[in-house]
């Protein structure tokens, strides 16, 4: 009886872990551009040759690809991609593959450190420069969903100036600047490398200025009609968050908007992904847990802001956009 249970559980663990294979396979394909290589029927040896890859390992990757339906046989020993819609697009093309990259290179290795961190009561250190590029790119995947909620506020109050704090690659301000050509958009970003990329991507937009700056040293000479801070709160020490929202309220013109995108977590009824996110952030001595709904309400009230609402961006990830209005 015991042995039957043992087998049952072992099989259950394996079964439950099967989805990992799909993500792993897609990640390797994305990272090495292999889905592009197999867009047309190709022999494994030729791809290994052309890409300078280990032939045996590529062969294994192809076998798994066929068994999970990412690849199919295409006659004369050749293979090609199958179910292309399920596969990530090529790198750099605003591809969803960057999310796989972040999960596989950052989230999963971090979570695997849990036993060691718990035993030794230590934390990892988040290497800002190493991951800033990937993280800025994955955050951009949310743009399409969050953008309409920002645009709505800009239109409502006819905002003439907008500040984006921790603007990453400048994805939000770029899209908004095209939609609102008479509004001036300023972005600040702490990472030099990411700032360079944001500047390059927005160089043709006359109504965008991106600066390499730390929000803690930033001192705007004039208030902005709208101040945004998207996916930055987990970089801010818990003790400093209330004071930061107070400070940001001072950067907003009377009647203006403060708009914050962040996942919200902390309750067991929050979606599992949001709570795992929290475990991930908590693994680093320089990243901090996500805010709760109550905190977001409390900080706004303490800063004299009127809460406009906390709206869903992605339910499964527990992602929300919180917006406040500064009284006239
Ligand atoms: C997760 S990314 C989000 C990028 C963008 N706001 C978005 O939502 O797509 C967070 C960005 O905030 C930047 N950042 C973190 N701390 C900052 C600070 N103190 N001052 C300015 N930027 C900061 C990071 O370098 C990173 O590019």
CSV table of N, CA, C and O in Angstrom, one decimal, residues 75-182:
chain,number,residue,atom,x,y,z
A,75,UNK,N,10.0,15.5,-43.2
A,75,UNK,CA,10.5,14.6,-44.3
A,75,UNK,C,12.0,14.7,-44.5
A,75,UNK,O,12.6,15.8,-44.2
A,76,UNK,N,12.6,13.7,-45.0
A,76,UNK,CA,14.0,13.6,-45.4
A,76,UNK,C,14.9,14.1,-44.2
A,76,UNK,O,15.8,14.9,-44.4
A,77,UNK,N,14.5,13.6,-43.0
A,77,UNK,CA,15.3,13.9,-41.8
A,77,UNK,C,15.3,15.4,-41.4
A,77,UNK,O,16.2,15.8,-40.6
A,78,UNK,N,14.3,16.1,-41.9
A,78,UNK,CA,14.3,17.5,-41.6
A,78,UNK,C,13.1,17.8,-40.6
A,78,UNK,O,12.2,17.0,-40.5
A,79,UNK,N,13.2,19.0,-39.9
A,79,UNK,CA,12.2,19.3,-38.9
A,79,UNK,C,11.8,20.8,-39.1
A,79,UNK,O,12.6,21.6,-39.6
A,80,UNK,N,10.6,21.1,-38.7
A,80,UNK,CA,10.2,22.5,-38.7
A,80,UNK,C,9.2,22.8,-37.6
A,80,UNK,O,8.8,21.9,-36.9
A,81,UNK,N,9.0,24.1,-37.3
A,81,UNK,CA,8.2,24.4,-36.2
A,81,UNK,C,6.7,24.0,-36.4
A,81,UNK,O,6.2,24.0,-37.6
A,82,UNK,N,6.0,23.7,-35.3
A,82,UNK,CA,4.6,23.4,-35.4
A,82,UNK,C,3.9,24.3,-34.4
A,82,UNK,O,4.5,24.9,-33.5
A,83,UNK,N,2.6,24.6,-34.6
A,83,UNK,CA,1.9,25.4,-33.7
A,83,UNK,C,2.6,26.7,-33.4
A,83,UNK,O,2.8,27.1,-32.3
A,84,UNK,N,3.0,27.4,-34.5
A,84,UNK,CA,3.8,28.6,-34.4
A,84,UNK,C,3.2,29.6,-33.4
A,84,UNK,O,4.0,30.4,-32.7
A,85,UNK,N,1.9,29.7,-33.3
A,85,UNK,CA,1.3,30.7,-32.4
A,85,UNK,C,1.6,30.5,-31.0
A,85,UNK,O,1.5,31.4,-30.2
A,86,UNK,N,2.0,29.3,-30.6
A,86,UNK,CA,2.4,29.0,-29.2
A,86,UNK,C,3.8,29.4,-28.9
A,86,UNK,O,4.2,29.4,-27.7
A,87,UNK,N,4.6,29.6,-29.9
A,87,UNK,CA,6.0,29.9,-29.7
A,87,UNK,C,6.4,31.3,-29.6
A,87,UNK,O,5.7,32.2,-30.2
A,88,UNK,N,7.4,31.7,-28.8
A,88,UNK,CA,7.8,33.1,-28.7
A,88,UNK,C,8.3,33.6,-30.1
A,88,UNK,O,9.0,32.8,-30.8
A,89,UNK,N,8.1,34.9,-30.3
A,89,UNK,CA,8.7,35.5,-31.5
A,89,UNK,C,10.2,35.7,-31.3
A,89,UNK,O,10.7,35.5,-30.2
A,90,UNK,N,10.9,36.0,-32.4
A,90,UNK,CA,12.3,36.2,-32.4
A,90,UNK,C,12.7,37.3,-31.4
A,90,UNK,O,11.9,38.3,-31.2
A,91,UNK,N,13.8,37.2,-30.8
A,91,UNK,CA,14.3,38.2,-29.8
A,91,UNK,C,14.3,39.7,-30.4
A,91,UNK,O,14.5,39.9,-31.5
A,92,UNK,N,14.0,40.6,-29.4
A,92,UNK,CA,14.1,42.0,-29.8
A,92,UNK,C,12.9,42.5,-30.5
A,92,UNK,O,12.7,43.7,-30.7
A,93,UNK,N,11.9,41.6,-30.8
A,93,UNK,CA,10.7,42.0,-31.5
A,93,UNK,C,9.6,42.2,-30.6
A,93,UNK,O,8.4,41.9,-30.8
A,94,UNK,N,9.9,42.8,-29.4
A,94,UNK,CA,8.9,42.9,-28.3
A,94,UNK,C,8.3,41.5,-28.0
A,94,UNK,O,7.1,41.4,-27.9
A,95,UNK,N,9.1,40.5,-28.1
A,95,UNK,CA,8.7,39.1,-28.0
A,95,UNK,C,8.3,38.7,-26.6
A,95,UNK,O,9.0,39.1,-25.6
A,96,UNK,N,7.3,37.9,-26.5
A,96,UNK,CA,6.9,37.4,-25.1
A,96,UNK,C,8.0,36.5,-24.6
A,96,UNK,O,8.0,36.1,-23.4
A,97,UNK,N,8.9,36.0,-25.4
A,97,UNK,CA,10.0,35.2,-25.0
A,97,UNK,C,10.9,35.8,-23.9
A,97,UNK,O,11.5,35.1,-23.1
A,98,UNK,N,10.9,37.1,-23.8
A,98,UNK,CA,11.7,37.8,-22.8
A,98,UNK,C,11.1,37.4,-21.4
A,98,UNK,O,11.9,37.4,-20.4
A,99,UNK,N,9.8,37.1,-21.3
A,99,UNK,CA,9.2,36.7,-20.0
A,99,UNK,C,9.8,35.3,-19.6
A,99,UNK,O,10.1,35.1,-18.5
A,100,UNK,N,9.9,34.5,-20.7
A,100,UNK,CA,10.5,33.1,-20.4
A,100,UNK,C,11.9,33.3,-19.9
A,100,UNK,O,12.4,32.6,-19.0
A,101,UNK,N,12.6,34.2,-20.5
A,101,UNK,CA,14.0,34.4,-20.2
A,101,UNK,C,14.1,34.9,-18.7
A,101,UNK,O,14.9,34.4,-17.9
A,102,UNK,N,13.3,35.8,-18.3
A,102,UNK,CA,13.3,36.4,-17.0
A,102,UNK,C,12.9,35.2,-16.0
A,102,UNK,O,13.5,35.1,-14.9
A,103,UNK,N,11.9,34.4,-16.3
A,103,UNK,CA,11.5,33.3,-15.4
A,103,UNK,C,12.6,32.3,-15.2
A,103,UNK,O,12.9,31.9,-14.1
A,104,UNK,N,13.2,31.9,-16.4
A,104,UNK,CA,14.2,30.9,-16.3
A,104,UNK,C,15.6,31.3,-15.8
A,104,UNK,O,16.3,30.6,-15.1
A,105,UNK,N,15.9,32.6,-16.0
A,105,UNK,CA,17.3,33.0,-15.6
A,105,UNK,C,17.3,33.7,-14.3
A,105,UNK,O,18.3,33.8,-13.6
A,106,UNK,N,16.1,34.2,-13.9
A,106,UNK,CA,16.1,35.0,-12.7
A,106,UNK,C,15.1,34.4,-11.6
A,106,UNK,O,15.5,34.1,-10.5
A,107,UNK,N,13.8,34.2,-12.0
A,107,UNK,CA,12.8,33.8,-11.0
A,107,UNK,C,13.1,32.4,-10.5
A,107,UNK,O,13.2,32.2,-9.2
A,108,UNK,N,13.2,31.4,-11.4
A,108,UNK,CA,13.4,30.0,-10.9
A,108,UNK,C,14.7,29.8,-10.2
A,108,UNK,O,14.6,29.3,-9.1
A,109,UNK,N,15.8,30.3,-10.7
A,109,UNK,CA,17.1,30.1,-9.9
A,109,UNK,C,17.0,30.7,-8.5
A,109,UNK,O,17.4,30.2,-7.5
A,110,UNK,N,16.3,31.9,-8.4
A,110,UNK,CA,16.1,32.6,-7.1
A,110,UNK,C,15.3,31.7,-6.2
A,110,UNK,O,15.7,31.5,-5.0
A,111,UNK,N,14.2,31.2,-6.7
A,111,UNK,CA,13.3,30.4,-5.8
A,111,UNK,C,14.0,29.1,-5.3
A,111,UNK,O,13.7,28.6,-4.2
A,112,UNK,N,14.9,28.6,-6.2
A,112,UNK,CA,15.6,27.4,-5.8
A,112,UNK,C,16.6,27.7,-4.6
A,112,UNK,O,17.1,26.7,-4.0
A,113,UNK,N,16.9,28.9,-4.4
A,113,UNK,CA,17.8,29.3,-3.3
A,113,UNK,C,17.1,29.2,-1.9
A,113,UNK,O,17.7,29.5,-0.9
A,114,UNK,N,15.8,29.1,-1.9
A,114,UNK,CA,15.0,29.2,-0.7
A,114,UNK,C,15.5,28.3,0.5
A,114,UNK,O,15.7,28.8,1.6
A,115,UNK,N,15.8,27.0,0.2
A,115,UNK,CA,16.3,26.2,1.4
A,115,UNK,C,17.5,26.8,2.0
A,115,UNK,O,17.6,27.0,3.2
A,116,UNK,N,18.5,27.1,1.1
A,116,UNK,CA,19.8,27.7,1.6
A,116,UNK,C,19.6,29.0,2.3
A,116,UNK,O,20.1,29.2,3.4
A,117,UNK,N,18.7,29.9,1.8
A,117,UNK,CA,18.5,31.2,2.4
A,117,UNK,C,17.8,31.0,3.7
A,117,UNK,O,18.1,31.7,4.7
A,118,UNK,N,16.9,30.1,3.8
A,118,UNK,CA,16.1,29.9,5.1
A,118,UNK,C,17.0,29.3,6.1
A,118,UNK,O,17.0,29.7,7.3
A,119,UNK,N,17.9,28.3,5.7
A,119,UNK,CA,18.8,27.7,6.7
A,119,UNK,C,19.8,28.7,7.2
A,119,UNK,O,20.1,28.8,8.4
A,120,UNK,N,20.4,29.5,6.3
A,120,UNK,CA,21.4,30.4,6.7
A,120,UNK,C,21.0,31.8,7.0
A,120,UNK,O,21.8,32.7,7.3
A,121,UNK,N,19.7,32.0,7.0
A,121,UNK,CA,19.1,33.4,7.2
A,121,UNK,C,19.8,34.4,6.4
A,121,UNK,O,20.1,35.5,7.0
A,122,UNK,N,20.0,34.2,5.2
A,122,UNK,CA,20.6,35.2,4.4
A,122,UNK,C,19.8,35.5,3.1
A,122,UNK,O,18.8,34.9,2.9
A,123,UNK,N,20.2,36.5,2.4
A,123,UNK,CA,19.4,36.9,1.2
A,123,UNK,C,20.4,37.1,0.0
A,123,UNK,O,21.6,37.3,0.2
A,124,UNK,N,19.8,37.0,-1.2
A,124,UNK,CA,20.7,37.2,-2.3
A,124,UNK,C,20.7,38.8,-2.6
A,124,UNK,O,19.9,39.5,-1.9
A,125,UNK,N,21.6,39.2,-3.5
A,125,UNK,CA,21.6,40.6,-3.8
A,125,UNK,C,21.2,40.7,-5.3
A,125,UNK,O,21.7,40.0,-6.1
A,126,UNK,N,20.2,41.6,-5.5
A,126,UNK,CA,19.7,41.7,-6.9
A,126,UNK,C,20.7,42.6,-7.7
A,126,UNK,O,21.0,43.7,-7.4
A,127,UNK,N,21.2,41.9,-8.8
A,127,UNK,CA,22.2,42.6,-9.6
A,127,UNK,C,21.5,43.5,-10.7
A,127,UNK,O,21.1,43.0,-11.7
A,128,UNK,N,21.3,44.7,-10.3
A,128,UNK,CA,20.6,45.7,-11.1
A,128,UNK,C,21.1,45.8,-12.5
A,128,UNK,O,20.3,45.6,-13.4
A,129,UNK,N,22.4,46.0,-12.7
A,129,UNK,CA,22.9,46.2,-14.0
A,129,UNK,C,22.7,44.9,-14.9
A,129,UNK,O,22.4,45.0,-16.1
A,130,UNK,N,22.9,43.8,-14.3
A,130,UNK,CA,22.8,42.5,-15.0
A,130,UNK,C,21.4,42.3,-15.6
A,130,UNK,O,21.2,41.8,-16.7
A,131,UNK,N,20.4,42.6,-14.8
A,131,UNK,CA,19.0,42.2,-15.2
A,131,UNK,C,18.2,43.4,-15.7
A,131,UNK,O,17.0,43.1,-16.1
A,132,UNK,N,18.7,44.6,-15.5
A,132,UNK,CA,17.8,45.8,-15.8
A,132,UNK,C,17.2,45.7,-17.2
A,132,UNK,O,16.0,46.0,-17.4
A,133,UNK,N,18.0,45.3,-18.2
A,133,UNK,CA,17.6,45.2,-19.6
A,133,UNK,C,16.4,44.3,-19.8
A,133,UNK,O,15.3,44.6,-20.3
A,134,UNK,N,16.5,43.0,-19.3
A,134,UNK,CA,15.5,42.0,-19.4
A,134,UNK,C,14.2,42.5,-18.6
A,134,UNK,O,13.1,42.4,-19.2
A,135,UNK,N,14.4,43.0,-17.4
A,135,UNK,CA,13.3,43.4,-16.6
A,135,UNK,C,12.5,44.5,-17.2
A,135,UNK,O,11.3,44.6,-17.3
A,136,UNK,N,13.3,45.5,-17.8
A,136,UNK,CA,12.6,46.6,-18.4
A,136,UNK,C,11.8,46.1,-19.6
A,136,UNK,O,10.7,46.6,-19.9
A,137,UNK,N,12.4,45.1,-20.3
A,137,UNK,CA,11.7,44.6,-21.5
A,137,UNK,C,10.4,43.8,-21.1
A,137,UNK,O,9.4,43.9,-21.8
A,138,UNK,N,10.5,43.0,-20.1
A,138,UNK,CA,9.3,42.2,-19.7
A,138,UNK,C,8.2,43.2,-19.2
A,138,UNK,O,7.0,43.0,-19.4
A,139,UNK,N,8.6,44.2,-18.4
A,139,UNK,CA,7.5,45.2,-17.9
A,139,UNK,C,6.8,45.8,-19.1
A,139,UNK,O,5.6,46.1,-19.0
A,140,UNK,N,7.4,45.9,-20.2
A,140,UNK,CA,6.8,46.5,-21.4
A,140,UNK,C,5.6,45.7,-21.9
A,140,UNK,O,4.7,46.2,-22.6
A,141,UNK,N,5.6,44.4,-21.6
A,141,UNK,CA,4.5,43.5,-22.1
A,141,UNK,C,3.2,43.9,-21.5
A,141,UNK,O,2.1,43.6,-22.1
A,142,UNK,N,3.2,44.7,-20.4
A,142,UNK,CA,2.0,45.1,-19.8
A,142,UNK,C,1.4,46.4,-20.4
A,142,UNK,O,0.3,46.7,-20.2
A,143,UNK,N,2.3,47.0,-21.2
A,143,UNK,CA,1.9,48.3,-21.7
A,143,UNK,C,0.5,48.4,-22.3
A,143,UNK,O,-0.3,49.3,-22.0
A,144,UNK,N,0.3,47.4,-23.2
A,144,UNK,CA,-1.0,47.5,-24.0
A,144,UNK,C,-2.2,47.5,-23.1
A,144,UNK,O,-3.2,48.1,-23.4
A,145,UNK,N,-2.0,46.8,-21.9
A,145,UNK,CA,-3.2,46.7,-21.0
A,145,UNK,C,-3.3,47.9,-20.1
A,145,UNK,O,-4.4,48.3,-19.8
A,146,UNK,N,-2.2,48.5,-19.7
A,146,UNK,CA,-2.3,49.6,-18.8
A,146,UNK,C,-2.5,50.9,-19.5
A,146,UNK,O,-3.0,51.9,-18.9
A,147,UNK,N,-2.0,51.0,-20.7
A,147,UNK,CA,-1.9,52.3,-21.4
A,147,UNK,C,-3.3,53.0,-21.5
A,147,UNK,O,-3.4,54.2,-21.2
A,148,UNK,N,-4.4,52.3,-21.9
A,148,UNK,CA,-5.7,53.0,-22.0
A,148,UNK,C,-6.1,53.7,-20.7
A,148,UNK,O,-6.7,54.8,-20.7
A,149,UNK,N,-5.7,53.2,-19.5
A,149,UNK,CA,-6.1,53.7,-18.3
A,149,UNK,C,-5.3,55.0,-18.0
A,149,UNK,O,-5.8,55.9,-17.3
A,150,UNK,N,-4.1,55.1,-18.5
A,150,UNK,CA,-3.3,56.3,-18.4
A,150,UNK,C,-3.8,57.4,-19.4
A,150,UNK,O,-4.0,58.5,-19.0
A,151,UNK,N,-4.0,56.9,-20.6
A,151,UNK,CA,-4.5,57.8,-21.7
A,151,UNK,C,-5.8,58.5,-21.2
A,151,UNK,O,-6.0,59.7,-21.4
A,152,UNK,N,-6.7,57.7,-20.6
A,152,UNK,CA,-8.0,58.2,-20.2
A,152,UNK,C,-7.8,59.4,-19.2
A,152,UNK,O,-8.4,60.5,-19.4
A,153,UNK,N,-6.8,59.3,-18.3
A,153,UNK,CA,-6.6,60.4,-17.3
A,153,UNK,C,-6.0,61.6,-18.0
A,153,UNK,O,-6.3,62.7,-17.7
A,154,UNK,N,-5.0,61.4,-18.9
A,154,UNK,CA,-4.4,62.5,-19.6
A,154,UNK,C,-5.5,63.3,-20.4
A,154,UNK,O,-5.5,64.6,-20.3
A,155,UNK,N,-6.4,62.6,-21.0
A,155,UNK,CA,-7.4,63.3,-21.8
A,155,UNK,C,-8.4,64.0,-20.8
A,155,UNK,O,-8.7,65.2,-21.0
A,156,UNK,N,-8.8,63.3,-19.8
A,156,UNK,CA,-9.7,63.9,-18.8
A,156,UNK,C,-9.3,65.3,-18.3
A,156,UNK,O,-10.0,66.2,-18.2
A,157,UNK,N,-8.0,65.3,-17.9
A,157,UNK,CA,-7.5,66.6,-17.2
A,157,UNK,C,-6.7,67.4,-18.2
A,157,UNK,O,-6.2,68.5,-17.8
A,158,UNK,N,-6.7,67.0,-19.5
A,158,UNK,CA,-5.9,67.7,-20.5
A,158,UNK,C,-4.5,68.0,-20.0
A,158,UNK,O,-4.1,69.2,-20.1
A,159,UNK,N,-3.8,67.0,-19.6
A,159,UNK,CA,-2.5,67.1,-19.0
A,159,UNK,C,-1.5,67.7,-20.1
A,159,UNK,O,-1.5,67.2,-21.2
A,160,UNK,N,-0.7,68.7,-19.7
A,160,UNK,CA,0.3,69.3,-20.6
A,160,UNK,C,1.7,68.7,-20.3
A,160,UNK,O,2.6,68.8,-21.1
A,161,UNK,N,1.9,68.2,-19.0
A,161,UNK,CA,3.2,67.7,-18.7
A,161,UNK,C,3.0,66.4,-17.9
A,161,UNK,O,2.1,66.3,-17.1
A,162,UNK,N,3.8,65.4,-18.3
A,162,UNK,CA,3.7,64.1,-17.6
A,162,UNK,C,5.2,63.6,-17.2
A,162,UNK,O,6.1,63.7,-18.0
A,163,UNK,N,5.3,63.1,-16.0
A,163,UNK,CA,6.6,62.6,-15.6
A,163,UNK,C,6.4,61.1,-15.4
A,163,UNK,O,5.5,60.6,-14.7
A,164,UNK,N,7.4,60.3,-15.9
A,164,UNK,CA,7.4,58.8,-15.7
A,164,UNK,C,8.6,58.4,-14.9
A,164,UNK,O,9.8,58.6,-15.4
A,165,UNK,N,8.4,58.0,-13.7
A,165,UNK,CA,9.5,57.7,-12.8
A,165,UNK,C,9.9,56.2,-12.9
A,165,UNK,O,9.1,55.3,-12.8
A,166,UNK,N,11.2,56.0,-13.2
A,166,UNK,CA,11.7,54.6,-13.5
A,166,UNK,C,11.1,54.2,-14.8
A,166,UNK,O,10.5,53.1,-14.9
A,167,UNK,N,11.3,55.0,-15.8
A,167,UNK,CA,10.6,54.8,-17.1
A,167,UNK,C,11.1,53.6,-17.9
A,167,UNK,O,10.5,53.3,-18.9
A,168,UNK,N,12.2,52.9,-17.4
A,168,UNK,CA,12.7,51.8,-18.2
A,168,UNK,C,13.0,52.2,-19.6
A,168,UNK,O,13.7,53.2,-19.8
A,169,UNK,N,12.6,51.4,-20.6
A,169,UNK,CA,12.9,51.7,-22.0
A,169,UNK,C,12.1,52.8,-22.6
A,169,UNK,O,12.2,53.1,-23.8
A,170,UNK,N,11.2,53.4,-21.8
A,170,UNK,CA,10.4,54.5,-22.2
A,170,UNK,C,9.2,54.1,-23.0
A,170,UNK,O,8.6,54.9,-23.8
A,171,UNK,N,8.8,52.9,-22.9
A,171,UNK,CA,7.7,52.3,-23.7
A,171,UNK,C,6.4,53.1,-23.5
A,171,UNK,O,5.7,53.4,-24.5
A,172,UNK,N,6.1,53.4,-22.2
A,172,UNK,CA,4.8,54.1,-22.0
A,172,UNK,C,4.8,55.5,-22.6
A,172,UNK,O,3.9,55.9,-23.2
A,173,UNK,N,5.9,56.2,-22.2
A,173,UNK,CA,5.9,57.6,-22.7
A,173,UNK,C,6.0,57.7,-24.2
A,173,UNK,O,5.4,58.6,-24.8
A,174,UNK,N,6.6,56.7,-24.8
A,174,UNK,CA,6.7,56.8,-26.3
A,174,UNK,C,5.3,56.6,-26.9
A,174,UNK,O,4.9,57.4,-27.8
A,175,UNK,N,4.6,55.7,-26.4
A,175,UNK,CA,3.2,55.4,-27.0
A,175,UNK,C,2.3,56.6,-26.7
A,175,UNK,O,1.6,57.1,-27.5
A,176,UNK,N,2.4,57.2,-25.4
A,176,UNK,CA,1.5,58.3,-25.0
A,176,UNK,C,1.9,59.5,-25.8
A,176,UNK,O,1.1,60.3,-26.2
A,177,UNK,N,3.2,59.7,-26.0
A,177,UNK,CA,3.7,61.0,-26.7
A,177,UNK,C,3.2,61.0,-28.1
A,177,UNK,O,2.9,62.1,-28.6
A,178,UNK,N,3.0,59.9,-28.8
A,178,UNK,CA,2.5,59.9,-30.1
A,178,UNK,C,1.0,60.2,-30.1
A,178,UNK,O,0.5,60.9,-31.0
A,179,UNK,N,0.3,59.7,-29.0
A,179,UNK,CA,-1.1,59.9,-28.9
A,179,UNK,C,-1.4,61.4,-28.5
A,179,UNK,O,-2.5,61.9,-28.8
A,180,UNK,N,-0.5,62.0,-27.7
A,180,UNK,CA,-0.8,63.3,-27.2
A,180,UNK,C,0.4,64.2,-27.6
A,180,UNK,O,1.3,64.5,-26.8
A,181,UNK,N,0.5,64.6,-28.9
A,181,UNK,CA,1.6,65.4,-29.4
A,181,UNK,C,1.8,66.7,-28.7
A,181,UNK,O,2.9,67.3,-28.7
A,182,UNK,N,0.8,67.3,-28.1
A,182,UNK,CA,0.9,68.6,-27.4
A,182,UNK,C,1.3,68.5,-26.0
A,182,UNK,O,1.3,69.5,-25.2
